[in-house]
Structures are given as C-alpha cells and as structure tokens.
XYZ file of N, CA, C and O in Angstrom:
520
model
N 62.239 91.817 94.838
C 63.498 91.582 94.154
C 64.658 92.223 94.910
O 65.681 91.601 95.096
N 64.459 93.479 95.330
C 65.545 94.157 96.044
C 65.849 93.466 97.362
O 67.010 93.329 97.736
N 64.814 93.028 98.073
C 65.028 92.339 99.340
C 65.796 91.041 99.118
O 66.668 90.687 99.903
N 65.507 90.355 98.042
C 66.209 89.127 97.688
C 67.697 89.398 97.464
O 68.555 88.682 97.978
N 67.995 90.445 96.714
C 69.387 90.798 96.427
C 70.113 91.186 97.716
O 71.247 90.760 97.958
N 69.473 91.972 98.556
C 70.086 92.387 99.822
C 70.337 91.178 100.709
O 71.410 91.051 101.315
N 69.367 90.268 100.794
C 69.536 89.075 101.623
C 70.715 88.232 101.158
O 71.520 87.751 101.964
N 70.838 88.059 99.849
C 71.953 87.259 99.334
C 73.288 87.970 99.511
O 74.317 87.345 99.743
N 73.297 89.297 99.404
C 74.533 90.041 99.635
C 74.982 89.873 101.082
O 76.156 89.622 101.353
N 74.043 89.996 102.018
C 74.381 89.842 103.433
C 74.872 88.427 103.708
O 75.831 88.223 104.462
N 74.244 87.451 103.090
C 74.664 86.059 103.278
C 76.083 85.847 102.725
O 76.914 85.206 103.363
N 76.354 86.385 101.553
C 77.684 86.237 100.956
C 78.741 86.933 101.803
O 79.839 86.394 102.017
N 78.434 88.131 102.300
C 79.403 88.836 103.138
C 79.619 88.108 104.464
O 80.733 88.051 104.965
N 78.565 87.539 105.013
C 78.704 86.739 106.237
C 79.589 85.527 106.016
O 80.423 85.187 106.867
N 79.423 84.872 104.866
C 80.285 83.731 104.539
C 81.736 84.167 104.396
O 82.654 83.462 104.820
N 81.945 85.317 103.790
C 83.314 85.834 103.634
C 83.943 86.110 104.999
O 85.096 85.749 105.242
N 83.177 86.728 105.903
C 83.699 87.003 107.241
C 83.962 85.714 108.016
O 84.957 85.620 108.754
N 83.100 84.721 107.858
C 83.341 83.429 108.519
C 84.615 82.779 107.989
O 85.383 82.197 108.750
N 84.828 82.868 106.678
C 86.054 82.318 106.100
C 87.280 83.009 106.695
O 88.246 82.354 107.074
N 87.228 84.320 106.782
C 88.357 85.068 107.340
C 88.571 84.691 108.803
O 89.702 84.506 109.253
N 87.487 84.554 109.557
C 87.591 84.213 110.979
C 88.242 82.852 111.181
O 89.079 82.669 112.050
N 87.866 81.869 110.355
C 88.339 80.499 110.558
C 89.631 80.190 109.812
O 90.178 79.095 109.986
N 90.124 81.093 109.000
C 91.334 80.826 108.210
C 92.390 81.899 108.395
O 93.100 82.240 107.449
N 92.531 82.423 109.595
C 93.529 83.457 109.841
C 94.946 82.932 109.569
O 95.780 83.659 109.047
N 95.211 81.668 109.886
C 96.554 81.111 109.636
C 96.821 80.973 108.145
O 97.918 81.263 107.680
N 95.815 80.545 107.389
C 95.977 80.384 105.941
C 96.211 81.740 105.285
O 96.948 81.852 104.301
N 95.608 82.788 105.839
C 95.727 84.126 105.259
C 97.006 84.839 105.686
O 97.166 86.025 105.443
N 97.912 84.118 106.347
C 99.222 84.644 106.767
C 99.108 85.857 107.679
O 99.810 86.853 107.512
N 98.198 85.779 108.614
C 97.994 86.879 109.543
C 99.139 86.981 110.545
O 99.333 88.016 111.159
N 99.939 85.904 110.658
C 101.059 85.968 111.603
C 102.046 87.076 111.254
O 102.807 87.524 112.099
N 102.014 87.560 110.009
C 102.891 88.670 109.652
C 102.439 89.973 110.306
O 103.179 90.947 110.310
N 101.233 89.983 110.879
C 100.721 91.160 111.582
C 100.845 91.008 113.102
O 100.089 91.614 113.844
N 101.774 90.192 113.564
C 101.896 89.964 115.000
C 102.211 91.250 115.752
O 101.779 91.424 116.881
N 102.956 92.147 115.150
C 103.237 93.430 115.795
C 101.959 94.204 116.068
O 101.787 94.808 117.126
N 101.038 94.164 115.126
C 99.746 94.822 115.296
C 98.949 94.163 116.418
O 98.374 94.838 117.264
N 98.939 92.825 116.433
C 98.213 92.104 117.492
C 98.825 92.393 118.853
O 98.102 92.573 119.841
N 100.151 92.442 118.937
C 100.811 92.762 120.207
C 100.435 94.161 120.673
O 100.210 94.390 121.864
N 100.371 95.101 119.755
C 100.006 96.477 120.102
C 98.575 96.544 120.635
O 98.303 97.210 121.634
N 97.653 95.845 119.977
C 96.258 95.831 120.426
C 96.149 95.196 121.808
O 95.439 95.699 122.683
N 96.877 94.103 122.031
C 96.860 93.452 123.343
C 97.449 94.355 124.418
O 96.951 94.399 125.544
N 98.505 95.100 124.080
C 99.099 96.028 125.050
C 98.121 97.146 125.395
O 98.003 97.536 126.562
N 97.417 97.678 124.404
C 96.419 98.716 124.669
C 95.296 98.191 125.552
O 94.825 98.894 126.457
N 94.863 96.966 125.289
C 93.790 96.384 126.102
C 94.249 96.173 127.535
O 93.514 96.460 128.487
N 95.476 95.697 127.720
C 96.010 95.487 129.064
C 96.157 96.812 129.793
O 95.831 96.927 130.984
N 96.618 97.817 129.079
C 96.792 99.151 129.671
C 95.460 99.748 130.102
O 95.365 100.418 131.123
N 94.411 99.473 129.327
C 93.089 99.996 129.659
C 92.405 99.162 130.734
O 91.337 99.523 131.218
N 92.992 98.032 131.099
C 92.425 97.196 132.143
C 91.297 96.306 131.672
O 90.472 95.867 132.465
N 91.257 96.021 130.377
C 90.239 95.114 129.856
C 90.913 93.864 129.325
O 92.110 93.865 129.020
N 90.147 92.802 129.250
C 90.688 91.551 128.740
C 90.666 91.581 127.214
O 89.608 91.797 126.614
N 91.804 91.397 126.558
C 91.805 91.430 125.087
C 91.059 90.222 124.533
O 91.130 89.119 125.066
N 90.334 90.467 123.493
C 89.594 89.380 122.854
C 90.385 88.867 121.655
O 91.508 89.292 121.409
N 89.795 87.999 120.918
C 90.438 87.452 119.730
C 90.522 88.550 118.678
O 89.546 89.230 118.380
N 91.700 88.735 118.126
C 91.908 89.762 117.115
C 91.785 89.132 115.733
O 92.465 88.157 115.434
N 90.921 89.685 114.908
C 90.774 89.229 113.530
C 91.288 90.323 112.606
O 90.913 91.482 112.735
N 92.144 89.945 111.697
C 92.701 90.883 110.732
C 91.977 90.686 109.409
O 91.972 89.593 108.842
N 91.328 91.756 108.929
C 90.656 91.700 107.633
C 91.649 92.024 106.531
O 92.567 92.822 106.719
N 91.459 91.426 105.377
C 92.356 91.742 104.257
C 92.100 93.181 103.800
O 91.028 93.747 104.041
N 93.070 93.760 103.150
C 92.965 95.175 102.781
C 91.913 95.421 101.708
O 91.470 96.541 101.524
N 91.486 94.397 101.004
C 90.484 94.583 99.967
C 89.064 94.382 100.487
O 88.113 94.493 99.709
N 88.896 94.096 101.779
C 87.555 93.893 102.328
C 86.836 95.235 102.373
O 87.282 96.173 103.023
N 85.719 95.344 101.668
C 85.006 96.610 101.522
C 84.495 97.087 102.878
O 83.825 96.360 103.590
N 84.846 98.311 103.218
C 84.414 98.901 104.478
C 85.440 98.813 105.583
O 85.276 99.434 106.627
N 86.514 98.033 105.376
C 87.528 97.936 106.416
C 88.378 99.201 106.431
O 88.462 99.939 105.447
N 88.988 99.458 107.566
C 89.830 100.648 107.686
C 90.989 100.606 106.701
O 91.374 101.633 106.132
N 91.551 99.420 106.498
C 92.679 99.305 105.569
C 92.241 99.612 104.141
O 92.980 100.240 103.372
N 91.036 99.199 103.762
C 90.541 99.483 102.412
C 90.285 100.977 102.236
O 90.617 101.556 101.201
N 89.730 101.612 103.267
C 89.486 103.058 103.176
C 90.805 103.826 103.096
O 90.927 104.786 102.333
N 91.800 103.387 103.854
C 93.110 104.033 103.814
C 93.742 103.854 102.437
O 94.327 104.789 101.880
N 93.612 102.661 101.863
C 94.156 102.414 100.523
C 93.480 103.299 99.486
O 94.132 103.878 98.608
N 92.139 103.427 99.571
C 91.411 104.297 98.634
C 91.842 105.753 98.784
O 91.974 106.480 97.796
N 92.062 106.184 100.034
C 92.524 107.548 100.263
C 93.895 107.763 99.628
O 94.129 108.780 98.968
N 94.797 106.807 99.821
C 96.128 106.933 99.232
C 96.056 106.942 97.704
O 96.800 107.686 97.053
N 95.160 106.140 97.123
C 94.988 106.153 95.667
C 94.499 107.519 95.188
O 94.971 108.045 94.174
N 93.542 108.094 95.920
C 93.021 109.411 95.546
C 94.108 110.476 95.649
O 94.221 111.353 94.782
N 94.921 110.400 96.690
C 95.991 111.395 96.855
C 97.055 111.258 95.778
O 97.642 112.247 95.345
N 97.293 110.023 95.304
C 98.260 109.866 94.214
C 97.728 110.490 92.925
O 98.496 111.043 92.135
N 96.401 110.434 92.721
C 95.828 111.085 91.545
C 95.923 112.599 91.658
O 96.178 113.282 90.666
N 95.751 113.121 92.863
C 95.912 114.562 93.066
C 97.355 114.959 92.792
O 97.627 115.981 92.170
N 98.304 114.121 93.233
C 99.715 114.411 92.986
C 100.010 114.418 91.481
O 100.740 115.275 90.983
N 99.428 113.466 90.736
C 99.709 113.354 89.308
C 98.989 114.414 88.475
O 99.565 114.959 87.533
N 97.717 114.701 88.808
C 96.905 115.572 87.969
C 96.635 116.941 88.580
O 96.042 117.792 87.935
N 97.001 117.155 89.825
C 96.733 118.426 90.480
C 95.412 118.406 91.223
O 94.625 117.463 91.126
N 95.179 119.489 91.968
C 93.956 119.578 92.756
C 92.740 119.704 91.835
O 92.799 120.405 90.827
N 91.638 119.063 92.195
C 90.434 119.210 91.358
C 89.856 120.616 91.493
O 89.873 121.206 92.562
N 89.366 121.150 90.387
C 88.763 122.483 90.429
C 87.275 122.443 90.106
O 86.618 123.469 90.027
N 86.751 121.232 89.899
C 85.339 121.091 89.583
C 84.823 119.822 90.255
O 85.451 118.767 90.199
N 83.683 119.935 90.916
C 83.057 118.783 91.554
C 81.623 118.700 91.068
O 80.848 119.630 91.242
N 81.283 117.598 90.424
C 79.938 117.412 89.892
C 79.194 116.357 90.696
O 79.767 115.338 91.062
N 77.936 116.610 90.928
C 77.050 115.612 91.520
C 75.999 115.276 90.482
O 75.366 116.165 89.922
N 75.838 114.012 90.216
C 74.913 113.562 89.182
C 73.957 112.564 89.814
O 74.388 111.527 90.321
N 72.688 112.883 89.837
C 71.700 111.988 90.433
C 70.713 111.526 89.374
O 70.609 112.108 88.296
N 69.992 110.489 89.716
C 69.040 109.882 88.791
C 67.632 110.363 89.104
O 67.258 110.497 90.260
N 66.877 110.616 88.064
C 65.482 111.002 88.210
C 64.622 109.843 87.718
O 64.657 109.499 86.537
N 63.826 109.229 88.593
C 63.012 108.088 88.147
C 61.923 108.471 87.156
O 61.293 107.599 86.583
N 61.736 109.751 86.916
C 60.723 110.195 85.959
C 61.309 110.426 84.561
O 60.610 110.922 83.679
N 62.578 110.084 84.355
C 63.161 110.207 83.024
C 62.383 109.310 82.063
O 61.982 108.196 82.403
N 62.213 109.786 80.840
C 61.474 109.019 79.829
C 62.116 107.673 79.549
O 61.423 106.686 79.303
N 63.444 107.609 79.554
C 64.144 106.359 79.272
C 63.800 105.281 80.295
O 63.757 104.095 79.969
N 63.543 105.707 81.524
C 63.179 104.746 82.565
C 61.710 104.371 82.437
O 61.343 103.196 82.498
N 60.860 105.355 82.239
C 59.418 105.093 82.143
C 59.089 104.189 80.955
O 58.196 103.350 81.037
N 59.820 104.352 79.844
C 59.540 103.558 78.655
C 59.855 102.080 78.847
O 59.299 101.234 78.160
N 60.751 101.760 79.780
C 61.157 100.375 79.981
C 60.417 99.684 81.113
O 60.790 98.577 81.500
N 59.389 100.313 81.637
C 58.593 99.697 82.699
C 57.412 98.951 82.106
O 56.837 99.358 81.099
N 57.068 97.849 82.741
C 55.869 97.118 82.363
C 54.665 97.815 82.968
O 54.797 98.633 83.875
N 53.456 97.506 82.496
C 52.265 98.130 83.088
C 52.188 97.863 84.602
O 52.528 96.785 85.064
N 51.781 98.877 85.347
C 51.635 98.847 86.807
C 52.961 98.633 87.535
O 52.973 98.250 88.690
N 54.066 98.855 86.868
C 55.367 98.714 87.507
C 55.901 100.094 87.867
O 55.712 101.053 87.139
N 56.554 100.185 88.985
C 57.139 101.444 89.447
C 58.645 101.415 89.190
O 59.243 100.338 89.074
N 59.287 102.593 89.085
C 60.726 102.607 88.809
C 61.558 101.841 89.841
O 62.541 101.196 89.493
N 61.148 101.869 91.113
C 61.948 101.163 92.116
C 61.849 99.646 91.984
O 62.622 98.920 92.607
N 60.939 99.160 91.139
C 60.857 97.723 90.872
C 61.923 97.268 89.879
O 62.148 96.067 89.736
N 62.559 98.212 89.193
C 63.558 97.883 88.168
C 64.878 98.608 88.428
O 65.289 99.496 87.688
N 65.591 98.251 89.489
C 66.869 98.923 89.756
C 67.902 98.683 88.661
O 68.770 99.513 88.434
N 67.791 97.557 87.951
C 68.716 97.296 86.854
C 68.540 98.310 85.732
O 69.520 98.830 85.175
N 67.300 98.628 85.407
C 67.020 99.608 84.356
C 67.483 100.999 84.777
O 68.075 101.740 83.971
N 67.232 101.358 86.022
C 67.653 102.670 86.527
C 69.171 102.795 86.476
O 69.711 103.810 86.030
N 69.871 101.756 86.918
C 71.336 101.795 86.912
C 71.880 101.911 85.495
O 72.843 102.642 85.245
N 71.261 101.202 84.545
C 71.723 101.248 83.161
C 71.529 102.640 82.563
O 72.437 103.184 81.919
N 70.358 103.232 82.785
C 70.083 104.563 82.246
C 71.011 105.597 82.890
O 71.554 106.474 82.207
N 71.221 105.501 84.209
C 72.119 106.433 84.892
C 73.537 106.322 84.342
O 74.200 107.336 84.090
N 73.993 105.104 84.114
C 75.342 104.904 83.581
C 75.472 105.506 82.180
O 76.467 106.167 81.872
N 74.477 105.315 81.349
C 74.503 105.877 79.993
C 74.539 107.405 80.048
O 75.304 108.050 79.329
N 73.724 108.000 80.915
C 73.681 109.459 81.009
C 74.975 110.019 81.607
O 75.423 111.096 81.212
N 75.588 109.295 82.552
C 76.860 109.759 83.105
C 77.949 109.741 82.036
O 78.737 110.677 81.924
N 77.986 108.672 81.245
C 78.989 108.603 80.179
C 78.778 109.717 79.153
O 79.740 110.306 78.659
N 77.519 110.013 78.846
C 77.224 111.086 77.903
C 77.666 112.435 78.480
O 78.201 113.286 77.757
N 77.443 112.641 79.780
C 77.880 113.878 80.418
C 79.398 114.009 80.381
O 79.933 115.097 80.085
N 80.100 112.937 80.652
C 81.565 112.985 80.647
C 82.122 113.240 79.251
O 83.163 113.859 79.089
N 81.434 112.758 78.218
C 81.878 113.002 76.850
C 81.669 114.446 76.432
O 82.411 114.968 75.613
N 80.647 115.094 77.020
C 80.412 116.506 76.714
C 81.499 117.327 77.360
O 81.951 118.302 76.920
C-alpha cells in the first residue's frame, strides 16, 4: 500500500513538473526575465553554456521560493507573538493501544499508516489542549 501511494505521488509530481516545463509562457514567467538574465550572466562569467531556465511557482513544495516564503511566515509569527520559549517534539509509538486495537489479525502497524496518522493527530490535539 505504501509503495502504491509513493509511486502515485511521484507520478503526480512528475506530471506537475512537466506541466511547468511546457507552460512557462502560460505561467507568466516572462516577468522573471531579470532573474533569467542574471543566471545567464553568471553562467557566461563562469565560462559554461547556460541551459534552459525553468522557474517554479512559489507554492511548489521543496522549491527555494517556497522555503523562503515559509521562513518569512515563521518570522512574522515571531514578530507578532515573540520568541518561542518552549519547543516540543511529539513522536508516535506504534505500540500504543489505540493503534494495536485497530489492526487486523497478522497485521503490523506499518501496514496501516492511515490509522497511525489518525491516532497521532488525536494525541497531538489532546496534548495541545492540555
């Protein structure tokens, strides 16, 4: 099941990247011409041939622009609420009774990631309410 989900995720992300690659004009990438000119100038200065530049949208997960946006969002929360004084790490234990009770016979916890995620979410919400 997990391999199936991973395969479909990779396929969907590949389709998204292909769409971005083939629709740069539709995505109004020409507004980033200054960025493309800068990259081409750096490549020329380094003595390498510049390749095709693809601009990812800022919401593309894992892109530098998305990470920068998330950082700016986090810093705005620090500005509004102050520096954090407590950092909690909350992990899931596959031996929790709530997880074991929802398994079928001969099933292991890693066979039911949906159940694990649901139990973890419930326990996190309970912790935050305390």
